[in-house]
Amino acid sequence: MDLGFTSVAAITVICYLVAEIVKDTRLDKKWIPAICGMMGAVLGIAGMHLMPAFPASDYLNAAAVGIVSGFAATGVHQALKQMDNK
């Protein structure tokens, strides 16, 4: 049984760690969802090459999987909350 989608949990965990680190800096917290999304995209593309069961085989889908995993680290609620606080 191949559960390739479980390999993206690593991306979510890494993005969560990055978000926790960013919280301890002077950077405005409104940037955390964007940072996690971009970090997820980079890790998704890396994961396509490094993880044998990664659920994407092209760059665009790998980036999309990574972005979704990155946003999962911060939560959709927080992303929407930050967009409303312009």
mmCIF file as gemmi writes it, N, C-alpha and C atoms, coordinates in Angstrom:
data_model
loop_
_atom_site.group_PDB
_atom_site.id
_atom_site.type_symbol
_atom_site.label_atom_id
_atom_site.label_alt_id
_atom_site.label_comp_id
_atom_site.label_asym_id
_atom_site.label_entity_id
_atom_site.label_seq_id
_atom_site.pdbx_PDB_ins_code
_atom_site.Cartn_x
_atom_site.Cartn_y
_atom_site.Cartn_z
_atom_site.occupancy
_atom_site.B_iso_or_equiv
_atom_site.pdbx_formal_charge
_atom_site.auth_seq_id
_atom_site.auth_asym_id
_atom_site.pdbx_PDB_model_num
ATOM 1 N N . MET Axp A 1 ? 0.84 -1.176 0 1 0 ? 1 A 1
ATOM 2 C CA . MET Axp A 1 ? 0 0 0 1 0 ? 1 A 1
ATOM 3 C C . MET Axp A 1 ? 0.885 1.239 0 1 0 ? 1 A 1
ATOM 4 N N . ASP Axp A 2 ? 0.68 2.125 -0.963 1 0 ? 2 A 1
ATOM 5 C CA . ASP Axp A 2 ? 1.493 3.326 -1.1 1 0 ? 2 A 1
ATOM 6 C C . ASP Axp A 2 ? 0.697 4.535 -0.641 1 0 ? 2 A 1
ATOM 7 N N . LEU Axp A 3 ? 1.13 5.145 0.444 1 0 ? 3 A 1
ATOM 8 C CA . LEU Axp A 3 ? 0.48 6.351 0.959 1 0 ? 3 A 1
ATOM 9 C C . LEU Axp A 3 ? 1.401 7.54 0.743 1 0 ? 3 A 1
ATOM 10 N N . GLY Axp A 4 ? 1.589 7.944 -0.498 1 0 ? 4 A 1
ATOM 11 C CA . GLY Axp A 4 ? 2.499 9.026 -0.833 1 0 ? 4 A 1
ATOM 12 C C . GLY Axp A 4 ? 2.158 10.342 -0.172 1 0 ? 4 A 1
ATOM 13 N N . PHE Axp A 5 ? 0.884 10.548 0.127 1 0 ? 5 A 1
ATOM 14 C CA . PHE Axp A 5 ? 0.496 11.82 0.735 1 0 ? 5 A 1
ATOM 15 C C . PHE Axp A 5 ? 1.049 11.974 2.145 1 0 ? 5 A 1
ATOM 16 N N . THR Axp A 6 ? 1.431 10.897 2.789 1 0 ? 6 A 1
ATOM 17 C CA . THR Axp A 6 ? 1.992 11.011 4.135 1 0 ? 6 A 1
ATOM 18 C C . THR Axp A 6 ? 3.394 11.599 4.104 1 0 ? 6 A 1
ATOM 19 N N . SER Axp A 7 ? 4.06 11.544 2.962 1 0 ? 7 A 1
ATOM 20 C CA . SER Axp A 7 ? 5.409 12.099 2.878 1 0 ? 7 A 1
ATOM 21 C C . SER Axp A 7 ? 5.396 13.619 2.986 1 0 ? 7 A 1
ATOM 22 N N . VAL Axp A 8 ? 4.274 14.259 2.724 1 0 ? 8 A 1
ATOM 23 C CA . VAL Axp A 8 ? 4.216 15.714 2.818 1 0 ? 8 A 1
ATOM 24 C C . VAL Axp A 8 ? 4.059 16.197 4.261 1 0 ? 8 A 1
ATOM 25 N N . ALA Axp A 9 ? 3.862 15.289 5.186 1 0 ? 9 A 1
ATOM 26 C CA . ALA Axp A 9 ? 3.795 15.686 6.594 1 0 ? 9 A 1
ATOM 27 C C . ALA Axp A 9 ? 5.116 16.308 7.028 1 0 ? 9 A 1
ATOM 28 N N . ALA Axp A 10 ? 6.2 15.847 6.461 1 0 ? 10 A 1
ATOM 29 C CA . ALA Axp A 10 ? 7.51 16.421 6.787 1 0 ? 10 A 1
ATOM 30 C C . ALA Axp A 10 ? 7.562 17.891 6.398 1 0 ? 10 A 1
ATOM 31 N N . ILE Axp A 11 ? 6.968 18.252 5.283 1 0 ? 11 A 1
ATOM 32 C CA . ILE Axp A 11 ? 6.946 19.648 4.852 1 0 ? 11 A 1
ATOM 33 C C . ILE Axp A 11 ? 6.17 20.488 5.853 1 0 ? 11 A 1
ATOM 34 N N . THR Axp A 12 ? 5.033 19.978 6.31 1 0 ? 12 A 1
ATOM 35 C CA . THR Axp A 12 ? 4.221 20.708 7.275 1 0 ? 12 A 1
ATOM 36 C C . THR Axp A 12 ? 4.987 20.918 8.579 1 0 ? 12 A 1
ATOM 37 N N . VAL Axp A 13 ? 5.668 19.898 9.033 1 0 ? 13 A 1
ATOM 38 C CA . VAL Axp A 13 ? 6.427 19.999 10.287 1 0 ? 13 A 1
ATOM 39 C C . VAL Axp A 13 ? 7.567 21.004 10.157 1 0 ? 13 A 1
ATOM 40 N N . ILE Axp A 14 ? 8.289 20.97 9.04 1 0 ? 14 A 1
ATOM 41 C CA . ILE Axp A 14 ? 9.391 21.91 8.835 1 0 ? 14 A 1
ATOM 42 C C . ILE Axp A 14 ? 8.863 23.335 8.745 1 0 ? 14 A 1
ATOM 43 N N . CYS Axp A 15 ? 7.767 23.534 8.032 1 0 ? 15 A 1
ATOM 44 C CA . CYS Axp A 15 ? 7.182 24.874 7.929 1 0 ? 15 A 1
ATOM 45 C C . CYS Axp A 15 ? 6.678 25.364 9.283 1 0 ? 15 A 1
ATOM 46 N N . TYR Axp A 16 ? 6.131 24.471 10.091 1 0 ? 16 A 1
ATOM 47 C CA . TYR Axp A 16 ? 5.7 24.849 11.431 1 0 ? 16 A 1
ATOM 48 C C . TYR Axp A 16 ? 6.894 25.314 12.265 1 0 ? 16 A 1
ATOM 49 N N . LEU Axp A 17 ? 7.999 24.602 12.166 1 0 ? 17 A 1
ATOM 50 C CA . LEU Axp A 17 ? 9.205 24.987 12.889 1 0 ? 17 A 1
ATOM 51 C C . LEU Axp A 17 ? 9.691 26.36 12.435 1 0 ? 17 A 1
ATOM 52 N N . VAL Axp A 18 ? 9.678 26.607 11.123 1 0 ? 18 A 1
ATOM 53 C CA . VAL Axp A 18 ? 10.082 27.913 10.597 1 0 ? 18 A 1
ATOM 54 C C . VAL Axp A 18 ? 9.162 29.001 11.135 1 0 ? 18 A 1
ATOM 55 N N . ALA Axp A 19 ? 7.862 28.732 11.191 1 0 ? 19 A 1
ATOM 56 C CA . ALA Axp A 19 ? 6.912 29.714 11.714 1 0 ? 19 A 1
ATOM 57 C C . ALA Axp A 19 ? 7.207 30.028 13.175 1 0 ? 19 A 1
ATOM 58 N N . GLU Axp A 20 ? 7.53 29.019 13.951 1 0 ? 20 A 1
ATOM 59 C CA . GLU Axp A 20 ? 7.865 29.24 15.363 1 0 ? 20 A 1
ATOM 60 C C . GLU Axp A 20 ? 9.131 30.081 15.499 1 0 ? 20 A 1
ATOM 61 N N . ILE Axp A 21 ? 10.095 29.862 14.623 1 0 ? 21 A 1
ATOM 62 C CA . ILE Axp A 21 ? 11.325 30.652 14.658 1 0 ? 21 A 1
ATOM 63 C C . ILE Axp A 21 ? 11.031 32.097 14.275 1 0 ? 21 A 1
ATOM 64 N N . VAL Axp A 22 ? 10.208 32.29 13.233 1 0 ? 22 A 1
ATOM 65 C CA . VAL Axp A 22 ? 9.866 33.645 12.786 1 0 ? 22 A 1
ATOM 66 C C . VAL Axp A 22 ? 9.12 34.406 13.888 1 0 ? 22 A 1
ATOM 67 N N . LYS Axp A 23 ? 8.289 33.711 14.66 1 0 ? 23 A 1
ATOM 68 C CA . LYS Axp A 23 ? 7.562 34.365 15.749 1 0 ? 23 A 1
ATOM 69 C C . LYS Axp A 23 ? 8.5 35.004 16.758 1 0 ? 23 A 1
ATOM 70 N N . ASP Axp A 24 ? 9.702 34.456 16.898 1 0 ? 24 A 1
ATOM 71 C CA . ASP Axp A 24 ? 10.666 34.969 17.873 1 0 ? 24 A 1
ATOM 72 C C . ASP Axp A 24 ? 11.569 36.056 17.307 1 0 ? 24 A 1
ATOM 73 N N . THR Axp A 25 ? 11.313 36.493 16.079 1 0 ? 25 A 1
ATOM 74 C CA . THR Axp A 25 ? 12.101 37.567 15.482 1 0 ? 25 A 1
ATOM 75 C C . THR Axp A 25 ? 11.287 38.861 15.506 1 0 ? 25 A 1
ATOM 76 N N . ARG Axp A 26 ? 11.891 39.926 15.029 1 0 ? 26 A 1
ATOM 77 C CA . ARG Axp A 26 ? 11.199 41.219 14.964 1 0 ? 26 A 1
ATOM 78 C C . ARG Axp A 26 ? 10.288 41.333 13.737 1 0 ? 26 A 1
ATOM 79 N N . LEU Axp A 27 ? 10.336 40.345 12.859 1 0 ? 27 A 1
ATOM 80 C CA . LEU Axp A 27 ? 9.515 40.37 11.646 1 0 ? 27 A 1
ATOM 81 C C . LEU Axp A 27 ? 8.04 40.357 12.023 1 0 ? 27 A 1
ATOM 82 N N . ASP Axp A 28 ? 7.25 41.167 11.336 1 0 ? 28 A 1
ATOM 83 C CA . ASP Axp A 28 ? 5.811 41.245 11.6 1 0 ? 28 A 1
ATOM 84 C C . ASP Axp A 28 ? 5.176 39.866 11.378 1 0 ? 28 A 1
ATOM 85 N N . LYS Axp A 29 ? 4.361 39.447 12.312 1 0 ? 29 A 1
ATOM 86 C CA . LYS Axp A 29 ? 3.745 38.117 12.273 1 0 ? 29 A 1
ATOM 87 C C . LYS Axp A 29 ? 2.794 37.929 11.088 1 0 ? 29 A 1
ATOM 88 N N . LYS Axp A 30 ? 2.376 39.028 10.468 1 0 ? 30 A 1
ATOM 89 C CA . LYS Axp A 30 ? 1.469 38.893 9.324 1 0 ? 30 A 1
ATOM 90 C C . LYS Axp A 30 ? 2.143 38.195 8.148 1 0 ? 30 A 1
ATOM 91 N N . TRP Axp A 31 ? 3.474 38.117 8.154 1 0 ? 31 A 1
ATOM 92 C CA . TRP Axp A 31 ? 4.203 37.484 7.068 1 0 ? 31 A 1
ATOM 93 C C . TRP Axp A 31 ? 4.369 35.984 7.251 1 0 ? 31 A 1
ATOM 94 N N . ILE Axp A 32 ? 3.998 35.447 8.397 1 0 ? 32 A 1
ATOM 95 C CA . ILE Axp A 32 ? 4.205 34.023 8.657 1 0 ? 32 A 1
ATOM 96 C C . ILE Axp A 32 ? 3.496 33.118 7.645 1 0 ? 32 A 1
ATOM 97 N N . PRO Axp A 33 ? 2.225 33.35 7.302 1 0 ? 33 A 1
ATOM 98 C CA . PRO Axp A 33 ? 1.595 32.469 6.294 1 0 ? 33 A 1
ATOM 99 C C . PRO Axp A 33 ? 2.311 32.51 4.939 1 0 ? 33 A 1
ATOM 100 N N . ALA Axp A 34 ? 2.728 33.692 4.511 1 0 ? 34 A 1
ATOM 101 C CA . ALA Axp A 34 ? 3.423 33.802 3.227 1 0 ? 34 A 1
ATOM 102 C C . ALA Axp A 34 ? 4.778 33.093 3.283 1 0 ? 34 A 1
ATOM 103 N N . ILE Axp A 35 ? 5.479 33.249 4.389 1 0 ? 35 A 1
ATOM 104 C CA . ILE Axp A 35 ? 6.77 32.579 4.544 1 0 ? 35 A 1
ATOM 105 C C . ILE Axp A 35 ? 6.589 31.063 4.524 1 0 ? 35 A 1
ATOM 106 N N . CYS Axp A 36 ? 5.568 30.571 5.234 1 0 ? 36 A 1
ATOM 107 C CA . CYS Axp A 36 ? 5.314 29.123 5.246 1 0 ? 36 A 1
ATOM 108 C C . CYS Axp A 36 ? 4.899 28.619 3.87 1 0 ? 36 A 1
ATOM 109 N N . GLY Axp A 37 ? 4.119 29.397 3.142 1 0 ? 37 A 1
ATOM 110 C CA . GLY Axp A 37 ? 3.725 28.998 1.789 1 0 ? 37 A 1
ATOM 111 C C . GLY Axp A 37 ? 4.914 28.916 0.853 1 0 ? 37 A 1
ATOM 112 N N . MET Axp A 38 ? 5.782 29.927 0.903 1 0 ? 38 A 1
ATOM 113 C CA . MET Axp A 38 ? 6.963 29.922 0.039 1 0 ? 38 A 1
ATOM 114 C C . MET Axp A 38 ? 7.935 28.812 0.446 1 0 ? 38 A 1
ATOM 115 N N . MET Axp A 39 ? 8.107 28.635 1.749 1 0 ? 39 A 1
ATOM 116 C CA . MET Axp A 39 ? 8.979 27.563 2.224 1 0 ? 39 A 1
ATOM 117 C C . MET Axp A 39 ? 8.424 26.206 1.795 1 0 ? 39 A 1
ATOM 118 N N . GLY Axp A 40 ? 7.108 26.056 1.87 1 0 ? 40 A 1
ATOM 119 C CA . GLY Axp A 40 ? 6.472 24.822 1.428 1 0 ? 40 A 1
ATOM 120 C C . GLY Axp A 40 ? 6.691 24.563 -0.053 1 0 ? 40 A 1
ATOM 121 N N . ALA Axp A 41 ? 6.621 25.617 -0.873 1 0 ? 41 A 1
ATOM 122 C CA . ALA Axp A 41 ? 6.845 25.453 -2.315 1 0 ? 41 A 1
ATOM 123 C C . ALA Axp A 41 ? 8.256 24.955 -2.589 1 0 ? 41 A 1
ATOM 124 N N . VAL Axp A 42 ? 9.227 25.546 -1.918 1 0 ? 42 A 1
ATOM 125 C CA . VAL Axp A 42 ? 10.623 25.123 -2.101 1 0 ? 42 A 1
ATOM 126 C C . VAL Axp A 42 ? 10.808 23.679 -1.639 1 0 ? 42 A 1
ATOM 127 N N . LEU Axp A 43 ? 10.239 23.364 -0.466 1 0 ? 43 A 1
ATOM 128 C CA . LEU Axp A 43 ? 10.367 22.003 0.051 1 0 ? 43 A 1
ATOM 129 C C . LEU Axp A 43 ? 9.593 20.994 -0.801 1 0 ? 43 A 1
ATOM 130 N N . GLY Axp A 44 ? 8.491 21.423 -1.389 1 0 ? 44 A 1
ATOM 131 C CA . GLY Axp A 44 ? 7.732 20.535 -2.274 1 0 ? 44 A 1
ATOM 132 C C . GLY Axp A 44 ? 8.53 20.144 -3.506 1 0 ? 44 A 1
ATOM 133 N N . ILE Axp A 45 ? 9.203 21.123 -4.081 1 0 ? 45 A 1
ATOM 134 C CA . ILE Axp A 45 ? 10.029 20.832 -5.253 1 0 ? 45 A 1
ATOM 135 C C . ILE Axp A 45 ? 11.213 19.948 -4.853 1 0 ? 45 A 1
ATOM 136 N N . ALA Axp A 46 ? 11.802 20.232 -3.69 1 0 ? 46 A 1
ATOM 137 C CA . ALA Axp A 46 ? 12.891 19.38 -3.204 1 0 ? 46 A 1
ATOM 138 C C . ALA Axp A 46 ? 12.374 17.969 -2.91 1 0 ? 46 A 1
ATOM 139 N N . GLY Axp A 47 ? 11.192 17.894 -2.323 1 0 ? 47 A 1
ATOM 140 C CA . GLY Axp A 47 ? 10.61 16.598 -1.993 1 0 ? 47 A 1
ATOM 141 C C . GLY Axp A 47 ? 10.337 15.741 -3.212 1 0 ? 47 A 1
ATOM 142 N N . MET Axp A 48 ? 9.994 16.386 -4.31 1 0 ? 48 A 1
ATOM 143 C CA . MET Axp A 48 ? 9.747 15.651 -5.553 1 0 ? 48 A 1
ATOM 144 C C . MET Axp A 48 ? 11.001 14.878 -5.957 1 0 ? 48 A 1
ATOM 145 N N . HIS Axp A 49 ? 12.162 15.463 -5.689 1 0 ? 49 A 1
ATOM 146 C CA . HIS Axp A 49 ? 13.42 14.816 -6.055 1 0 ? 49 A 1
ATOM 147 C C . HIS Axp A 49 ? 13.946 13.879 -4.972 1 0 ? 49 A 1
ATOM 148 N N . LEU Axp A 50 ? 13.611 14.141 -3.718 1 0 ? 50 A 1
ATOM 149 C CA . LEU Axp A 50 ? 14.221 13.413 -2.611 1 0 ? 50 A 1
ATOM 150 C C . LEU Axp A 50 ? 13.352 12.31 -2.011 1 0 ? 50 A 1
ATOM 151 N N . MET Axp A 51 ? 12.031 12.449 -2.119 1 0 ? 51 A 1
ATOM 152 C CA . MET Axp A 51 ? 11.128 11.474 -1.492 1 0 ? 51 A 1
ATOM 153 C C . MET Axp A 51 ? 10.59 10.52 -2.56 1 0 ? 51 A 1
ATOM 154 N N . PRO Axp A 52 ? 10.841 9.224 -2.412 1 0 ? 52 A 1
ATOM 155 C CA . PRO Axp A 52 ? 10.412 8.271 -3.44 1 0 ? 52 A 1
ATOM 156 C C . PRO Axp A 52 ? 8.896 8.218 -3.647 1 0 ? 52 A 1
ATOM 157 N N . ALA Axp A 53 ? 8.116 8.42 -2.604 1 0 ? 53 A 1
ATOM 158 C CA . ALA Axp A 53 ? 6.658 8.307 -2.729 1 0 ? 53 A 1
ATOM 159 C C . ALA Axp A 53 ? 5.977 9.671 -2.762 1 0 ? 53 A 1
ATOM 160 N N . PHE Axp A 54 ? 6.684 10.712 -3.2 1 0 ? 54 A 1
ATOM 161 C CA . PHE Axp A 54 ? 6.089 12.047 -3.23 1 0 ? 54 A 1
ATOM 162 C C . PHE Axp A 54 ? 4.921 12.071 -4.21 1 0 ? 54 A 1
ATOM 163 N N . PRO Axp A 55 ? 3.797 12.711 -3.824 1 0 ? 55 A 1
ATOM 164 C CA . PRO Axp A 55 ? 2.584 12.627 -4.648 1 0 ? 55 A 1
ATOM 165 C C . PRO Axp A 55 ? 2.543 13.56 -5.859 1 0 ? 55 A 1
ATOM 166 N N . ALA Axp A 56 ? 3.67 14.04 -6.328 1 0 ? 56 A 1
ATOM 167 C CA . ALA Axp A 56 ? 3.691 14.882 -7.524 1 0 ? 56 A 1
ATOM 168 C C . ALA Axp A 56 ? 4.933 14.526 -8.343 1 0 ? 56 A 1
ATOM 169 N N . SER Axp A 57 ? 4.811 14.654 -9.649 1 0 ? 57 A 1
ATOM 170 C CA . SER Axp A 57 ? 5.939 14.291 -10.506 1 0 ? 57 A 1
ATOM 171 C C . SER Axp A 57 ? 6.387 15.436 -11.414 1 0 ? 57 A 1
ATOM 172 N N . ASP Axp A 58 ? 5.794 16.62 -11.246 1 0 ? 58 A 1
ATOM 173 C CA . ASP Axp A 58 ? 6.224 17.776 -12.012 1 0 ? 58 A 1
ATOM 174 C C . ASP Axp A 58 ? 6.359 18.974 -11.066 1 0 ? 58 A 1
ATOM 175 N N . TYR Axp A 59 ? 7.074 19.987 -11.502 1 0 ? 59 A 1
ATOM 176 C CA . TYR Axp A 59 ? 7.398 21.118 -10.633 1 0 ? 59 A 1
ATOM 177 C C . TYR Axp A 59 ? 6.167 21.883 -10.15 1 0 ? 59 A 1
ATOM 178 N N . LEU Axp A 60 ? 5.21 22.116 -11.018 1 0 ? 60 A 1
ATOM 179 C CA . LEU Axp A 60 ? 4.039 22.9 -10.634 1 0 ? 60 A 1
ATOM 180 C C . LEU Axp A 60 ? 3.216 22.191 -9.557 1 0 ? 60 A 1
ATOM 181 N N . ASN Axp A 61 ? 2.953 20.917 -9.752 1 0 ? 61 A 1
ATOM 182 C CA . ASN Axp A 61 ? 2.192 20.171 -8.749 1 0 ? 61 A 1
ATOM 183 C C . ASN Axp A 61 ? 2.995 19.981 -7.464 1 0 ? 61 A 1
ATOM 184 N N . ALA Axp A 62 ? 4.295 19.786 -7.587 1 0 ? 62 A 1
ATOM 185 C CA . ALA Axp A 62 ? 5.134 19.649 -6.388 1 0 ? 62 A 1
ATOM 186 C C . ALA Axp A 62 ? 5.111 20.94 -5.581 1 0 ? 62 A 1
ATOM 187 N N . ALA Axp A 63 ? 5.192 22.087 -6.26 1 0 ? 63 A 1
ATOM 188 C CA . ALA Axp A 63 ? 5.12 23.371 -5.566 1 0 ? 63 A 1
ATOM 189 C C . ALA Axp A 63 ? 3.75 23.55 -4.911 1 0 ? 63 A 1
ATOM 190 N N . ALA Axp A 64 ? 2.687 23.161 -5.618 1 0 ? 64 A 1
ATOM 191 C CA . ALA Axp A 64 ? 1.337 23.288 -5.064 1 0 ? 64 A 1
ATOM 192 C C . ALA Axp A 64 ? 1.155 22.415 -3.826 1 0 ? 64 A 1
ATOM 193 N N . VAL Axp A 65 ? 1.643 21.188 -3.879 1 0 ? 65 A 1
ATOM 194 C CA . VAL Axp A 65 ? 1.57 20.299 -2.716 1 0 ? 65 A 1
ATOM 195 C C . VAL Axp A 65 ? 2.325 20.916 -1.548 1 0 ? 65 A 1
ATOM 196 N N . GLY Axp A 66 ? 3.499 21.477 -1.832 1 0 ? 66 A 1
ATOM 197 C CA . GLY Axp A 66 ? 4.289 22.116 -0.794 1 0 ? 66 A 1
ATOM 198 C C . GLY Axp A 66 ? 3.62 23.343 -0.204 1 0 ? 66 A 1
ATOM 199 N N . ILE Axp A 67 ? 3.023 24.166 -1.046 1 0 ? 67 A 1
ATOM 200 C CA . ILE Axp A 67 ? 2.331 25.367 -0.569 1 0 ? 67 A 1
ATOM 201 C C . ILE Axp A 67 ? 1.176 24.994 0.346 1 0 ? 67 A 1
ATOM 202 N N . VAL Axp A 68 ? 0.393 24.023 -0.062 1 0 ? 68 A 1
ATOM 203 C CA . VAL Axp A 68 ? -0.727 23.58 0.78 1 0 ? 68 A 1
ATOM 204 C C . VAL Axp A 68 ? -0.21 23.037 2.108 1 0 ? 68 A 1
ATOM 205 N N . SER Axp A 69 ? 0.866 22.292 2.063 1 0 ? 69 A 1
ATOM 206 C CA . SER Axp A 69 ? 1.455 21.763 3.299 1 0 ? 69 A 1
ATOM 207 C C . SER Axp A 69 ? 1.983 22.899 4.173 1 0 ? 69 A 1
ATOM 208 N N . GLY Axp A 70 ? 2.579 23.906 3.553 1 0 ? 70 A 1
ATOM 209 C CA . GLY Axp A 70 ? 3.062 25.065 4.314 1 0 ? 70 A 1
ATOM 210 C C . GLY Axp A 70 ? 1.935 25.829 4.96 1 0 ? 70 A 1
ATOM 211 N N . PHE Axp A 71 ? 0.851 26.029 4.221 1 0 ? 71 A 1
ATOM 212 C CA . PHE Axp A 71 ? -0.308 26.723 4.793 1 0 ? 71 A 1
ATOM 213 C C . PHE Axp A 71 ? -0.953 25.9 5.901 1 0 ? 71 A 1
ATOM 214 N N . ALA Axp A 72 ? -0.888 24.589 5.793 1 0 ? 72 A 1
ATOM 215 C CA . ALA Axp A 72 ? -1.445 23.741 6.845 1 0 ? 72 A 1
ATOM 216 C C . ALA Axp A 72 ? -0.729 23.98 8.16 1 0 ? 72 A 1
ATOM 217 N N . ALA Axp A 73 ? 0.538 24.369 8.09 1 0 ? 73 A 1
ATOM 218 C CA . ALA Axp A 73 ? 1.31 24.626 9.301 1 0 ? 73 A 1
ATOM 219 C C . ALA Axp A 73 ? 0.781 25.854 10.041 1 0 ? 73 A 1
ATOM 220 N N . THR Axp A 74 ? 0.294 26.822 9.355 1 0 ? 74 A 1
ATOM 221 C CA . THR Axp A 74 ? -0.195 28.036 10.009 1 0 ? 74 A 1
ATOM 222 C C . THR Axp A 74 ? -1.701 28.031 10.172 1 0 ? 74 A 1
ATOM 223 N N . GLY Axp A 75 ? -2.365 27.29 9.353 1 0 ? 75 A 1
ATOM 224 C CA . GLY Axp A 75 ? -3.824 27.234 9.405 1 0 ? 75 A 1
ATOM 225 C C . GLY Axp A 75 ? -4.444 28.235 8.466 1 0 ? 75 A 1
ATOM 226 N N . VAL Axp A 76 ? -5.455 27.808 7.776 1 0 ? 76 A 1
ATOM 227 C CA . VAL Axp A 76 ? -6.154 28.688 6.842 1 0 ? 76 A 1
ATOM 228 C C . VAL Axp A 76 ? -6.781 29.866 7.584 1 0 ? 76 A 1
ATOM 229 N N . HIS Axp A 77 ? -7.228 29.638 8.791 1 0 ? 77 A 1
ATOM 230 C CA . HIS Axp A 77 ? -7.838 30.714 9.578 1 0 ? 77 A 1
ATOM 231 C C . HIS Axp A 77 ? -6.861 31.871 9.764 1 0 ? 77 A 1
ATOM 232 N N . GLN Axp A 78 ? -5.612 31.552 10.094 1 0 ? 78 A 1
ATOM 233 C CA . GLN Axp A 78 ? -4.628 32.605 10.308 1 0 ? 78 A 1
ATOM 234 C C . GLN Axp A 78 ? -4.321 33.348 9.007 1 0 ? 78 A 1
ATOM 235 N N . ALA Axp A 79 ? -4.27 32.644 7.894 1 0 ? 79 A 1
ATOM 236 C CA . ALA Axp A 79 ? -4.005 33.295 6.611 1 0 ? 79 A 1
ATOM 237 C C . ALA Axp A 79 ? -5.12 34.277 6.265 1 0 ? 79 A 1
ATOM 238 N N . LEU Axp A 80 ? -6.359 33.865 6.455 1 0 ? 80 A 1
ATOM 239 C CA . LEU Axp A 80 ? -7.48 34.758 6.176 1 0 ? 80 A 1
ATOM 240 C C . LEU Axp A 80 ? -7.514 35.924 7.16 1 0 ? 80 A 1
ATOM 241 N N . LYS Axp A 81 ? -7.191 35.667 8.39 1 0 ? 81 A 1
ATOM 242 C CA . LYS Axp A 81 ? -7.168 36.718 9.417 1 0 ? 81 A 1
ATOM 243 C C . LYS Axp A 81 ? -6.129 37.787 9.058 1 0 ? 81 A 1
ATOM 244 N N . GLN Axp A 82 ? -4.983 37.375 8.583 1 0 ? 82 A 1
ATOM 245 C CA . GLN Axp A 82 ? -3.94 38.323 8.22 1 0 ? 82 A 1
ATOM 246 C C . GLN Axp A 82 ? -4.312 39.138 6.975 1 0 ? 82 A 1
ATOM 247 N N . MET Axp A 83 ? -5.034 38.536 6.025 1 0 ? 83 A 1
ATOM 248 C CA . MET Axp A 83 ? -5.446 39.271 4.844 1 0 ? 83 A 1
ATOM 249 C C . MET Axp A 83 ? -6.473 40.346 5.189 1 0 ? 83 A 1
ATOM 250 N N . ASP Axp A 84 ? -7.277 40.112 6.21 1 0 ? 84 A 1
ATOM 251 C CA . ASP Axp A 84 ? -8.268 41.098 6.641 1 0 ? 84 A 1
ATOM 252 C C . ASP Axp A 84 ? -7.653 42.245 7.428 1 0 ? 84 A 1
ATOM 253 N N . ASN Axp A 85 ? -6.448 42.063 7.966 1 0 ? 85 A 1
ATOM 254 C CA . ASN Axp A 85 ? -5.797 43.078 8.79 1 0 ? 85 A 1
ATOM 255 C C . ASN Axp A 85 ? -4.836 43.937 7.972 1 0 ? 85 A 1
ATOM 256 N N . LYS Axp A 86 ? -5.24 44.39 6.808 1 0 ? 86 A 1
ATOM 257 C CA . LYS Axp A 86 ? -4.354 45.188 5.95 1 0 ? 86 A 1
ATOM 258 C C . LYS Axp A 86 ? -3.913 46.391 6.67 1 0 ? 86 A 1
